[in-house]
Short mmCIF file of C-alpha atoms in Angstrom, two decimals:
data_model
loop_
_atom_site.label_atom_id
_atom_site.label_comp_id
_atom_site.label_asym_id
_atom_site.label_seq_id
_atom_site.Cartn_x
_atom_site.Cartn_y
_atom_site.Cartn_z
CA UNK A 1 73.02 63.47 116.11
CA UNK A 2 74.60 62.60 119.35
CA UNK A 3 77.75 60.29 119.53
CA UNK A 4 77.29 58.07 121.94
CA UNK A 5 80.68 57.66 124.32
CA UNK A 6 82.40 54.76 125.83
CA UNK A 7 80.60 53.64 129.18
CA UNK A 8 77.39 53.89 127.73
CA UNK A 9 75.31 50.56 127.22
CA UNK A 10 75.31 50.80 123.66
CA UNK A 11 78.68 50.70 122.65
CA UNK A 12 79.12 47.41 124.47
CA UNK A 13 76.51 45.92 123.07
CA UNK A 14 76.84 42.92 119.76
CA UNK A 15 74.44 44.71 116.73
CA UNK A 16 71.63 42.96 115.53
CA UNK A 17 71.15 42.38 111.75
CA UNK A 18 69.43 45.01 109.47
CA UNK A 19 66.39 43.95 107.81
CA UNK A 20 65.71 43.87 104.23
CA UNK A 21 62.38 45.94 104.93
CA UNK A 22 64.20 47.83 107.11
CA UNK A 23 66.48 49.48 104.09
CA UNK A 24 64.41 52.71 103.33
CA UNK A 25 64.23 56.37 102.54
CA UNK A 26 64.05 56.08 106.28
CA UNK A 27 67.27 54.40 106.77
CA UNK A 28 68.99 56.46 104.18
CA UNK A 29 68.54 59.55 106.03
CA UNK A 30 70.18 58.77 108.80
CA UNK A 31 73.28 57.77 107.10
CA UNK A 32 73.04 60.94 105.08
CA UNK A 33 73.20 62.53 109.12
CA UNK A 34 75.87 60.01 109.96
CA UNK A 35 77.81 61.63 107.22
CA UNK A 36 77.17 65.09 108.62
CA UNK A 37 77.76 64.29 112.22
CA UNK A 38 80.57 62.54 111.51
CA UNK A 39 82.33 64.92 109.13
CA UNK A 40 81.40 67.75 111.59
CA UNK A 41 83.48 65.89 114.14
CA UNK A 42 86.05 65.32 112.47
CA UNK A 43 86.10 62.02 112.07
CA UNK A 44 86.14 58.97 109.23
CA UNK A 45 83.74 57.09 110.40
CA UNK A 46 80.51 56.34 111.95
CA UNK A 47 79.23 53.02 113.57
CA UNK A 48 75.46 52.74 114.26
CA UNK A 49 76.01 52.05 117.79
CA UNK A 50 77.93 55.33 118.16
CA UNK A 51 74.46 56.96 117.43
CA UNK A 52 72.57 54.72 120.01
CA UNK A 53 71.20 52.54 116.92
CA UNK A 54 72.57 48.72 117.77
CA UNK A 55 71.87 47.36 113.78
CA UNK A 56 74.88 46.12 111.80
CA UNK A 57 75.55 49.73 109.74
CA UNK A 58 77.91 51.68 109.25
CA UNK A 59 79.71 54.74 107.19
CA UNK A 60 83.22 56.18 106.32
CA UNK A 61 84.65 58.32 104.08
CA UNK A 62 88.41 57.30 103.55
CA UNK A 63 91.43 59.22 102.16
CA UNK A 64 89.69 58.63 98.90
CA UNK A 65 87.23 61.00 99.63
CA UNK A 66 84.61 58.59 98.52
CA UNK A 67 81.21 58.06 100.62
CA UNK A 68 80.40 54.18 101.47
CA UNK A 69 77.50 52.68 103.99
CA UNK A 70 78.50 49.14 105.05
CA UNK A 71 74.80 47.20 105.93
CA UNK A 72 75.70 43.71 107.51
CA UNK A 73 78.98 43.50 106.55
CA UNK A 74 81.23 40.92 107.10
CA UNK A 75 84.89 40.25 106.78
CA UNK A 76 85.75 37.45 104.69
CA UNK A 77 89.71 37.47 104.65
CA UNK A 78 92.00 39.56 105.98
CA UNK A 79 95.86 39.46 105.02
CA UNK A 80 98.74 37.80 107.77
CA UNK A 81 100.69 41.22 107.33
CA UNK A 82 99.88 43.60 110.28
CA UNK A 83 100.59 47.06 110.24
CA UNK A 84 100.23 49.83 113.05
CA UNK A 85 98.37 52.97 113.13
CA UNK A 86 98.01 55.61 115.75
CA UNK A 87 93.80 55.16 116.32
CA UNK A 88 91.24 57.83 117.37
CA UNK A 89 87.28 57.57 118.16
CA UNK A 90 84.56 59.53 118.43
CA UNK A 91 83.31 57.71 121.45
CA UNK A 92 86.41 58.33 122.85
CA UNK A 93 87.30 61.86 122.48
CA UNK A 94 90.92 63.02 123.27
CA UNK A 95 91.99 59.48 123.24
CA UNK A 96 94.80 57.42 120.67
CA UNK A 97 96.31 54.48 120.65
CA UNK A 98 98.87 52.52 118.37
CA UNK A 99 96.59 49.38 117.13
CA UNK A 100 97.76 46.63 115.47
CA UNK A 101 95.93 44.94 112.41
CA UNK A 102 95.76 43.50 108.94
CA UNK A 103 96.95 45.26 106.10
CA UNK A 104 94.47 44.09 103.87
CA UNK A 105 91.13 42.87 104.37
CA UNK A 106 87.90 41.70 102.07
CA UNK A 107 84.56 42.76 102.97
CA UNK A 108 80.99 41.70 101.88
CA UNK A 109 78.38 44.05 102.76
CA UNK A 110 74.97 45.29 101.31
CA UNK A 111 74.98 49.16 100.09
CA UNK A 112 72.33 51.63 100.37
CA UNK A 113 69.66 50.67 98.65
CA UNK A 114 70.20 46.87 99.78
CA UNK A 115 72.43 45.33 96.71
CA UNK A 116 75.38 43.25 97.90
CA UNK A 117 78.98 44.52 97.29
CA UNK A 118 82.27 42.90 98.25
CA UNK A 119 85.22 44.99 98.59
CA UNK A 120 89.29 44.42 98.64
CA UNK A 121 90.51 47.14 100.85
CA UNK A 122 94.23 47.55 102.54
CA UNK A 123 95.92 50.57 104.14
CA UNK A 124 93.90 53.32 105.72
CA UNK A 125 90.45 52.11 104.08
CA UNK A 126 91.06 48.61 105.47
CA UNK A 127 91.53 49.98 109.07
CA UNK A 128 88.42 52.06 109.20
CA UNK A 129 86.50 49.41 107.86
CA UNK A 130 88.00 47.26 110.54
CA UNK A 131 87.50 49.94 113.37
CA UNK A 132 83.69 50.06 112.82
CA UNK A 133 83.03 46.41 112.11
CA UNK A 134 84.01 45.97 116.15
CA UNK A 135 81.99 48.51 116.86
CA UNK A 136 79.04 46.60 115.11
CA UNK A 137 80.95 43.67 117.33
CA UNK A 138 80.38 45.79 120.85
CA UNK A 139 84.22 46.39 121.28
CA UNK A 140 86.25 49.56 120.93
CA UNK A 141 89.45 49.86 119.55
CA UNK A 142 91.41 50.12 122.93
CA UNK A 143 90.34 46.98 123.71
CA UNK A 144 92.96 45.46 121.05
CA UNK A 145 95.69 47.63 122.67
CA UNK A 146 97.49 47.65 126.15
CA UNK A 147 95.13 46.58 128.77
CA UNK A 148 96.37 49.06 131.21
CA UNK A 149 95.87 52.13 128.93
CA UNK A 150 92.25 50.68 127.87
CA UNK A 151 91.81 50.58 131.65
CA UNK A 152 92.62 53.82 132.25
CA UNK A 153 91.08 55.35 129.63
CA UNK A 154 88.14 53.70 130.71
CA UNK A 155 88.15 55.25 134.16
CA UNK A 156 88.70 58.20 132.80
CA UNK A 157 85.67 58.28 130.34
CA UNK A 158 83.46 57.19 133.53
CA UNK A 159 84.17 60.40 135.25
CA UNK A 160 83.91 62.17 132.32
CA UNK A 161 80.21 60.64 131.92
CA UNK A 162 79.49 61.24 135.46
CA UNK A 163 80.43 65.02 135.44
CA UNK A 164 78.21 64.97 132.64
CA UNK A 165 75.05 63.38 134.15
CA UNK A 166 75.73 65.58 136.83
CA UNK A 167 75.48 68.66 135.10
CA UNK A 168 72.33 67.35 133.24
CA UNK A 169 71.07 67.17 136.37
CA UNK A 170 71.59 70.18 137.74
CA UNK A 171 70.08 72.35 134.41
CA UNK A 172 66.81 69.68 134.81
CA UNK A 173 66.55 71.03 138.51
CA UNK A 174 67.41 75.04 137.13
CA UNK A 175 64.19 74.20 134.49
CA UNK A 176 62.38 73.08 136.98
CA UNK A 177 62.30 75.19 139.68
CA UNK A 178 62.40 78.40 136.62
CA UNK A 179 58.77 76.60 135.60
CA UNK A 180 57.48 76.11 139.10
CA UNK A 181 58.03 79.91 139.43
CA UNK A 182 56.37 80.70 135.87
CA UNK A 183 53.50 78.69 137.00
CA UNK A 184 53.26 79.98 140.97
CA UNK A 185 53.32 83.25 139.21
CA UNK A 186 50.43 82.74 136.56
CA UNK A 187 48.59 80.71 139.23
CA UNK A 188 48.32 84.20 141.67
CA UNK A 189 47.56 86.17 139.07
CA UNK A 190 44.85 83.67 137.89
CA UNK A 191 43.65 84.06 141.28
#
């Protein structure tokens, strides 16, 4: 699956609910891939808008080693102690930041298969949950950091995205003019 990075649409966008219809075999194949992608980079978790998907899912595995989907979730309560922790993201790739937030949160959310859940969680399982809920909310976590260093890390992922389309580009163009050749050459000896 491709993670999507910041500066594309997506990310910035507020995630729609998931329907009840919409919680399938289907549905739980992608998270099964969400799990792969996301343990394959490294990371702890996996917002649907990270995949180009804006519904209200998402998936971690914490430092309990235990697998959980989040469908609409919400947070319900979270605690007036804040603690700080030195945060990553997919979408933003050699990037970290100390963010502050609560120590303990509760969350309702639907599982898997579509039956509700509500969940106490505090320390590193609270933060992730609390990472990819603003994801499902179209922010980032720089964006509850330092405003300069969310600005500049912007920029920076804007050139990175740019190089990127560029080279894109540029392979399209290789394909193309590699096919035009293929076909100039079966078109003369057609002829």
């Amino acid at each position: 699956m491709k993670i999507y990075k910041l500066g594309e649409e997506v990310l910035r966008k507020k995630a729609v609910p998931v329907s009840a219809e919409e919680i399938n075999d289907s549905l739980r194949e992608t998270f099964n891939e969400m799990f792969e992608t996301m343990l394959e980079a490294d990371g702890v978790g996996l917002a649907a808008p990270q995949i180009g998907d804006s519904r209200r899912y998402f998936v971690i595995i914490s430092d309990d080693e235990v697998r959980r989907v989040f469908i609409n979730p919400q947070i319900i309560s979270t605690s007036q102690n804040l603690c700080e922790y030195e945060e990553g993201c997919l979408s933003l790739p050699g990037f970290s930041e100390k963010i502050m937030r609560p120590e303990k949160i509760t969350v309702q959310a639907l599982n898997e298969f579509g039956k509700a859940f509500t969940l106490n969680a505090e320390g590193l399982l609270a933060r992730i949950i609390q990472h990819e809920y603003d994801h499902l909310e179209g922010m980032v976590y720089i964006d509850r950091g330092d405003p300069q260093y969310a600005a500049k890390v912007t920029e920076q992922m804007k050139k990175r995205l740019e190089r990127a389309a560029k080279k894109e580009a540029e392979k399209a163009r290789k394909s193309a003019r590699i096919a035009a050749k293929i076909a100039a050459k079966e078109a003369k000896k057609n002829s």
